Amino acid sequence: GSEMCIRDRFVEVKYRSGDEKGNAAEAVTTAKQRTICRVADYYRYLHHYGEDTWVRYDVVAIQGEALHWIPNAFPHHYSARR
């Protein structure tokens, strides 16, 4: 089988003290994911990683006292300017 080496992992951490403002994990909307991906693209550019360097996006959602780690939470969203 093929193996992928994780060069970089980007982690978005969202905290909610309670349920009043919704679920912490759901706060990582598609728009927020696109922003995170643009930041990751810029990071890879600054550090001279190729566009084909695989990255992983995890989310850590903290809801009150509960912590939920969501590995590989979303795919890379490519910019329309590619």
Coordinates of C-alpha atoms in Angstrom, one line a residue:
G1 CA 0.0 0.0 0.0
S2 CA 1.0 3.6 -0.2
E3 CA 1.9 5.7 2.8
M4 CA 1.6 9.4 3.3
C5 CA 4.0 11.4 5.3
I6 CA 2.4 14.2 7.2
R7 CA 4.6 17.2 6.7
D8 CA 2.4 19.7 8.5
R9 CA -0.8 19.5 10.6
F10 CA -2.9 22.5 11.1
V11 CA -5.2 22.5 14.2
E12 CA -8.1 24.8 14.7
V13 CA -9.2 25.0 18.4
K14 CA -12.7 26.2 19.2
Y15 CA -14.0 26.7 22.7
R16 CA -17.6 27.2 24.0
S17 CA -18.2 27.5 27.7
G18 CA -21.7 26.1 27.2
D19 CA -24.4 25.5 24.6
E20 CA -25.7 29.1 24.4
K21 CA -23.6 30.0 21.4
G22 CA -23.9 26.6 19.7
N23 CA -21.6 23.6 19.2
A24 CA -17.8 24.4 19.2
A25 CA -17.1 21.9 16.3
E26 CA -19.9 23.4 14.2
A27 CA -18.2 26.8 14.5
V28 CA -15.6 25.6 12.0
T29 CA -17.8 26.5 9.0
T30 CA -16.9 26.0 5.4
A31 CA -15.9 29.7 5.2
K32 CA -13.6 29.2 8.2
Q33 CA -12.1 26.0 6.6
R34 CA -11.3 28.0 3.4
T35 CA -9.5 30.7 5.5
I36 CA -7.5 28.0 7.3
C37 CA -6.6 26.4 4.0
R38 CA -5.4 29.8 2.6
V39 CA -3.3 30.3 5.7
A40 CA -1.8 26.8 5.2
D41 CA -1.1 27.6 1.5
Y42 CA 0.8 30.7 2.6
Y43 CA 2.7 28.8 5.3
R44 CA 3.8 26.2 2.7
Y45 CA 4.8 29.0 0.3
L46 CA 6.9 30.7 3.0
H47 CA 8.6 27.5 4.0
H48 CA 9.2 26.5 0.4
Y49 CA 7.0 23.4 0.5
G50 CA 5.6 22.3 -2.8
E51 CA 1.9 22.6 -3.6
D52 CA 1.7 18.8 -3.5
T53 CA 2.9 18.6 0.2
W54 CA 0.2 16.9 2.0
V55 CA -1.3 18.7 5.0
R56 CA -3.9 17.6 7.5
Y57 CA -6.5 19.7 9.2
D58 CA -7.6 18.7 12.7
V59 CA -10.2 20.4 14.9
V60 CA -10.1 20.4 18.7
A61 CA -13.6 21.4 19.9
I62 CA -13.9 22.2 23.6
Q63 CA -17.5 22.3 24.8
G64 CA -17.6 23.2 28.5
E65 CA -15.4 20.5 30.2
A66 CA -15.5 18.1 27.2
L67 CA -12.7 18.1 24.7
H68 CA -13.2 16.5 21.3
W69 CA -10.3 16.0 18.9
I70 CA -11.4 15.5 15.3
P71 CA -8.4 14.3 13.2
N72 CA -8.5 15.0 9.5
A73 CA -11.7 17.1 10.1
F74 CA -12.0 18.5 6.6
P75 CA -10.3 18.3 3.2
H76 CA -8.1 21.1 1.7
H77 CA -10.2 23.7 0.0
Y78 CA -8.3 25.0 -3.1
S79 CA -8.4 28.7 -3.9
A80 CA -10.0 29.8 -7.1
R81 CA -6.8 31.6 -8.1
R82 CA -4.8 28.3 -8.7

